[in-house]
mmCIF file of C-alpha atoms in Angstrom:
data_model
loop_
_atom_site.group_PDB
_atom_site.id
_atom_site.type_symbol
_atom_site.label_atom_id
_atom_site.label_comp_id
_atom_site.label_asym_id
_atom_site.label_seq_id
_atom_site.Cartn_x
_atom_site.Cartn_y
_atom_site.Cartn_z
ATOM 1 C CA UNK A 1005 137.158 55.491 106.370
ATOM 2 C CA UNK A 1006 133.943 54.689 108.160
ATOM 3 C CA UNK A 1007 130.468 55.507 106.936
ATOM 4 C CA UNK A 1008 129.699 57.735 109.955
ATOM 5 C CA UNK A 1009 132.645 60.027 109.104
ATOM 6 C CA UNK A 1010 131.332 60.626 105.570
ATOM 7 C CA UNK A 1011 127.796 61.179 106.831
ATOM 8 C CA UNK A 1012 129.071 63.803 109.322
ATOM 9 C CA UNK A 1013 131.013 65.559 106.561
ATOM 10 C CA UNK A 1014 127.886 65.509 104.374
ATOM 11 C CA UNK A 1015 125.743 66.940 107.206
ATOM 12 C CA UNK A 1016 128.232 69.693 108.087
ATOM 13 C CA UNK A 1017 128.523 70.675 104.439
ATOM 14 C CA UNK A 1018 124.726 70.932 104.324
ATOM 15 C CA UNK A 1019 124.639 73.074 107.450
ATOM 16 C CA UNK A 1020 127.325 75.382 106.047
ATOM 17 C CA UNK A 1021 125.362 75.961 102.834
ATOM 18 C CA UNK A 1022 121.877 76.111 104.391
ATOM 19 C CA UNK A 1023 121.796 79.874 105.127
ATOM 20 C CA UNK A 1024 122.904 80.768 101.610
ATOM 21 C CA UNK A 1025 120.425 78.378 99.993
ATOM 22 C CA UNK A 1026 117.562 79.687 102.144
ATOM 23 C CA UNK A 1027 118.468 83.323 101.406
ATOM 24 C CA UNK A 1028 118.793 82.568 97.692
ATOM 25 C CA UNK A 1029 115.471 80.703 97.622
ATOM 26 C CA UNK A 1030 113.551 83.397 99.548
ATOM 27 C CA UNK A 1031 115.007 86.184 97.404
ATOM 28 C CA UNK A 1032 114.133 84.231 94.245
ATOM 29 C CA UNK A 1033 110.500 83.984 95.369
ATOM 30 C CA UNK A 1034 110.435 87.722 96.155
ATOM 31 C CA UNK A 1035 111.955 88.594 92.770
ATOM 32 C CA UNK A 1036 109.744 86.252 90.736
ATOM 33 C CA UNK A 1037 106.502 87.316 92.379
ATOM 34 C CA UNK A 1038 107.450 91.017 92.710
ATOM 35 C CA UNK A 1039 106.600 91.349 96.404
ATOM 36 C CA UNK A 1040 107.249 94.794 97.858
ATOM 37 C CA UNK A 1041 109.233 93.958 100.983
ATOM 38 C CA UNK A 1042 110.905 97.312 101.683
ATOM 39 C CA UNK A 1043 109.642 99.300 104.636
ATOM 40 C CA UNK A 1044 109.401 103.034 104.078
ATOM 41 C CA UNK A 1045 108.865 104.608 107.490
ATOM 42 C CA UNK A 1046 111.434 106.951 109.000
ATOM 43 C CA UNK A 1047 112.779 105.584 112.281
ATOM 44 C CA UNK A 1048 115.480 108.115 113.102
ATOM 45 C CA UNK A 1049 116.260 111.718 112.177
ATOM 46 C CA UNK A 1050 119.330 113.754 113.019
ATOM 47 C CA UNK A 1051 121.163 116.916 112.030
ATOM 48 C CA UNK A 1052 124.825 117.767 111.748
ATOM 49 C CA UNK A 1053 126.953 120.675 110.664
ATOM 50 C CA UNK A 1054 129.414 119.625 107.974
ATOM 51 C CA UNK A 1055 132.170 121.156 105.917
ATOM 52 C CA UNK A 1056 132.248 120.527 102.200
ATOM 53 C CA UNK A 1057 133.903 121.900 99.088
ATOM 54 C CA UNK A 1058 131.252 124.075 97.395
ATOM 55 C CA UNK A 1059 133.019 124.103 94.018
ATOM 56 C CA UNK A 1060 132.696 120.312 93.661
ATOM 57 C CA UNK A 1061 130.020 118.571 91.628
ATOM 58 C CA UNK A 1062 126.862 117.560 93.461
ATOM 59 C CA UNK A 1063 127.829 113.885 93.381
ATOM 60 C CA UNK A 1064 131.271 114.722 94.784
ATOM 61 C CA UNK A 1065 129.674 116.743 97.595
ATOM 62 C CA UNK A 1066 127.433 113.770 98.480
ATOM 63 C CA UNK A 1067 130.441 111.422 98.427
ATOM 64 C CA UNK A 1068 132.457 113.839 100.598
ATOM 65 C CA UNK A 1069 129.636 113.901 103.143
ATOM 66 C CA UNK A 1070 129.323 110.111 103.133
ATOM 67 C CA UNK A 1071 133.047 109.671 103.674
ATOM 68 C CA UNK A 1072 133.399 112.444 106.282
ATOM 69 C CA UNK A 1073 130.570 110.920 108.350
ATOM 70 C CA UNK A 1074 132.011 107.420 107.758
ATOM 71 C CA UNK A 1075 128.687 106.132 106.452
ATOM 72 C CA UNK A 1076 128.344 102.917 104.498
ATOM 73 C CA UNK A 1077 126.490 102.798 101.184
ATOM 74 C CA UNK A 1078 126.078 103.940 97.634
ATOM 75 C CA UNK A 1079 125.003 107.403 96.482
ATOM 76 C CA UNK A 1080 122.661 106.920 93.498
ATOM 77 C CA UNK A 1081 123.390 109.868 91.158
ATOM 78 C CA UNK A 1082 119.859 109.816 89.706
ATOM 79 C CA UNK A 1083 118.458 110.546 93.186
ATOM 80 C CA UNK A 1084 120.404 113.820 93.572
ATOM 81 C CA UNK A 1085 118.243 116.950 93.413
ATOM 82 C CA UNK A 1086 119.359 120.539 93.849
ATOM 83 C CA UNK A 1087 117.660 123.882 94.063
ATOM 84 C CA UNK A 1088 119.125 127.271 94.967
ATOM 85 C CA UNK A 1089 119.340 126.548 98.713
ATOM 86 C CA UNK A 1090 119.441 122.780 99.206
ATOM 87 C CA UNK A 1091 121.009 119.613 97.911
ATOM 88 C CA UNK A 1092 118.968 116.423 98.387
ATOM 89 C CA UNK A 1093 120.546 112.976 98.026
ATOM 90 C CA UNK A 1094 120.356 109.444 99.407
ATOM 91 C CA UNK A 1095 122.822 106.941 100.757
ATOM 92 C CA UNK A 1096 121.600 103.374 100.514
ATOM 93 C CA UNK A 1097 122.872 99.898 101.320
ATOM 94 C CA UNK A 1098 121.406 96.465 102.039
ATOM 95 C CA UNK A 1099 119.686 97.367 105.281
ATOM 96 C CA UNK A 1100 118.935 101.076 105.220
ATOM 97 C CA UNK A 1101 118.294 104.131 103.075
ATOM 98 C CA UNK A 1102 119.114 107.554 104.496
ATOM 99 C CA UNK A 1103 117.671 110.713 102.929
ATOM 100 C CA UNK A 1104 119.861 113.794 103.259
ATOM 101 C CA UNK A 1105 119.100 117.470 102.795
ATOM 102 C CA UNK A 1106 122.063 119.833 102.863
ATOM 103 C CA UNK A 1107 121.528 123.562 103.305
ATOM 104 C CA UNK A 1108 124.145 124.939 100.907
ATOM 105 C CA UNK A 1109 124.451 128.258 102.754
ATOM 106 C CA UNK A 1110 124.699 127.165 106.380
ATOM 107 C CA UNK A 1111 126.202 123.671 105.954
ATOM 108 C CA UNK A 1112 123.467 122.082 108.099
ATOM 109 C CA UNK A 1113 122.720 118.527 107.100
ATOM 110 C CA UNK A 1114 119.401 116.884 107.945
ATOM 111 C CA UNK A 1115 119.145 113.099 107.744
ATOM 112 C CA UNK A 1116 116.159 110.749 107.868
ATOM 113 C CA UNK A 1117 116.924 107.041 108.230
ATOM 114 C CA UNK A 1118 114.614 104.376 106.819
ATOM 115 C CA UNK A 1119 115.562 100.759 107.650
ATOM 116 C CA UNK A 1120 114.465 98.399 104.881
ATOM 117 C CA UNK A 1121 113.546 95.393 107.021
ATOM 118 C CA UNK A 1122 114.681 91.773 107.231
ATOM 119 C CA UNK A 1123 113.047 90.483 104.025
ATOM 120 C CA UNK A 1124 114.446 93.391 102.012
ATOM 121 C CA UNK A 1125 117.947 92.577 103.270
ATOM 122 C CA UNK A 1126 117.517 88.899 102.344
ATOM 123 C CA UNK A 1127 116.199 89.963 98.926
ATOM 124 C CA UNK A 1128 119.189 92.209 98.267
ATOM 125 C CA UNK A 1129 121.619 89.416 99.153
ATOM 126 C CA UNK A 1130 120.561 87.772 95.870
ATOM 127 C CA UNK A 1131 122.731 90.083 93.748
ATOM 128 C CA UNK A 1132 125.100 91.315 96.454
ATOM 129 C CA UNK A 1133 128.833 91.026 95.750
ATOM 130 C CA UNK A 1134 130.223 92.590 98.919
ATOM 131 C CA UNK A 1135 131.342 95.852 97.299
ATOM 132 C CA UNK A 1136 129.669 98.464 99.494
ATOM 133 C CA UNK A 1137 131.680 101.666 100.010
ATOM 134 C CA UNK A 1138 132.913 102.013 103.614
ATOM 135 C CA UNK A 1139 131.537 98.566 104.528
ATOM 136 C CA UNK A 1140 133.047 96.628 107.426
ATOM 137 C CA UNK A 1141 135.346 93.713 106.617
ATOM 138 C CA UNK A 1142 132.775 91.040 107.479
ATOM 139 C CA UNK A 1143 130.272 92.408 104.983
ATOM 140 C CA UNK A 1144 132.903 92.612 102.237
ATOM 141 C CA UNK A 1145 133.574 88.881 102.626
ATOM 142 C CA UNK A 1146 130.110 87.938 101.305
ATOM 143 C CA UNK A 1147 131.507 87.136 97.839
ATOM 144 C CA UNK A 1148 134.015 84.745 99.430
ATOM 145 C CA UNK A 1149 131.166 83.077 101.354
ATOM 146 C CA UNK A 1150 129.185 82.694 98.115
ATOM 147 C CA UNK A 1151 132.046 80.909 96.361
ATOM 148 C CA UNK A 1152 132.797 78.747 99.391
ATOM 149 C CA UNK A 1153 129.128 77.810 99.587
ATOM 150 C CA UNK A 1154 129.058 76.697 95.949
ATOM 151 C CA UNK A 1155 132.243 74.638 96.367
ATOM 152 C CA UNK A 1156 131.027 73.062 99.618
ATOM 153 C CA UNK A 1157 127.633 72.365 98.009
ATOM 154 C CA UNK A 1158 129.306 70.443 95.180
ATOM 155 C CA UNK A 1159 131.450 68.522 97.670
ATOM 156 C CA UNK A 1160 128.335 67.676 99.689
ATOM 157 C CA UNK A 1161 126.520 66.527 96.561
ATOM 158 C CA UNK A 1162 129.330 64.202 95.528
ATOM 159 C CA UNK A 1163 129.755 62.834 99.059
ATOM 160 C CA UNK A 1164 126.004 62.207 99.292
ATOM 161 C CA UNK A 1165 125.941 60.354 95.972
ATOM 162 C CA UNK A 1166 129.038 58.359 96.956
ATOM 163 C CA UNK A 1167 127.486 57.399 100.337
ATOM 164 C CA UNK A 1168 124.310 56.292 98.606
ATOM 165 C CA UNK A 1169 126.151 54.207 95.971
ATOM 166 C CA UNK A 1170 128.578 52.686 98.492
ATOM 167 C CA UNK A 1171 126.232 51.875 101.359
ATOM 168 C CA UNK A 1172 122.551 51.830 100.387
ATOM 169 C CA UNK A 1173 122.119 51.612 96.626
ATOM 170 C CA UNK A 1174 118.527 50.646 95.787
ATOM 171 C CA UNK A 1175 117.096 50.926 92.295
ATOM 172 C CA UNK A 1176 113.725 52.341 93.423
ATOM 173 C CA UNK A 1177 115.547 55.259 95.120
ATOM 174 C CA UNK A 1178 117.240 56.092 91.843
ATOM 175 C CA UNK A 1179 113.883 56.265 90.050
ATOM 176 C CA UNK A 1180 112.090 58.238 92.798
ATOM 177 C CA UNK A 1181 114.777 60.812 93.574
ATOM 178 C CA UNK A 1182 116.041 61.009 89.996
ATOM 179 C CA UNK A 1183 112.455 61.588 88.842
ATOM 180 C CA UNK A 1184 111.886 64.269 91.491
ATOM 181 C CA UNK A 1185 115.112 65.939 90.407
ATOM 182 C CA UNK A 1186 114.065 65.963 86.738
ATOM 183 C CA UNK A 1187 110.576 67.231 87.583
ATOM 184 C CA UNK A 1188 112.030 70.071 89.671
ATOM 185 C CA UNK A 1189 114.419 71.005 86.835
ATOM 186 C CA UNK A 1190 111.476 71.092 84.393
ATOM 187 C CA UNK A 1191 109.388 73.215 86.770
ATOM 188 C CA UNK A 1192 112.233 75.684 87.237
ATOM 189 C CA UNK A 1193 112.714 75.914 83.484
ATOM 190 C CA UNK A 1194 109.003 76.590 82.947
ATOM 191 C CA UNK A 1195 108.760 79.211 85.688
#
């Protein structure tokens, strides 16, 4: 096959993996330097009357509400607070945290939505595996995209090395780029 075909394959592989590598790199910087990237302002508030099973545990009540409203996200059990009249809990996912307050007598539910912001979403993609309760199909495929990205990245690496060996092998390139690679590995190990 011709050289231009392999170069196109190498370029398309790089384009396919670029979003994941950028997201992974940005989230690594945020994690290593402990930047606070989450926004905390309430952008929307709403109320609703809901039916729930009062004899259930507080976590089960929160999960019932999440599922009955068809909301996406996790309910952190350590965030659940209850007094004699109200039950407070949160539903959170990559892009938003919603604070809920349920009046246990009337069944009125008050919600305050707090979007996290773009950088917080990119940061949370670092550990994301696609398993968000009630998430749409596209979001659940993130784990598949991660594995495809790693496979395509390896293919791109091997194609790039093969193109270089086959068509433009120069010893000085080996020393320069091999040295840069080793220096970057050492810097990552030290950081």
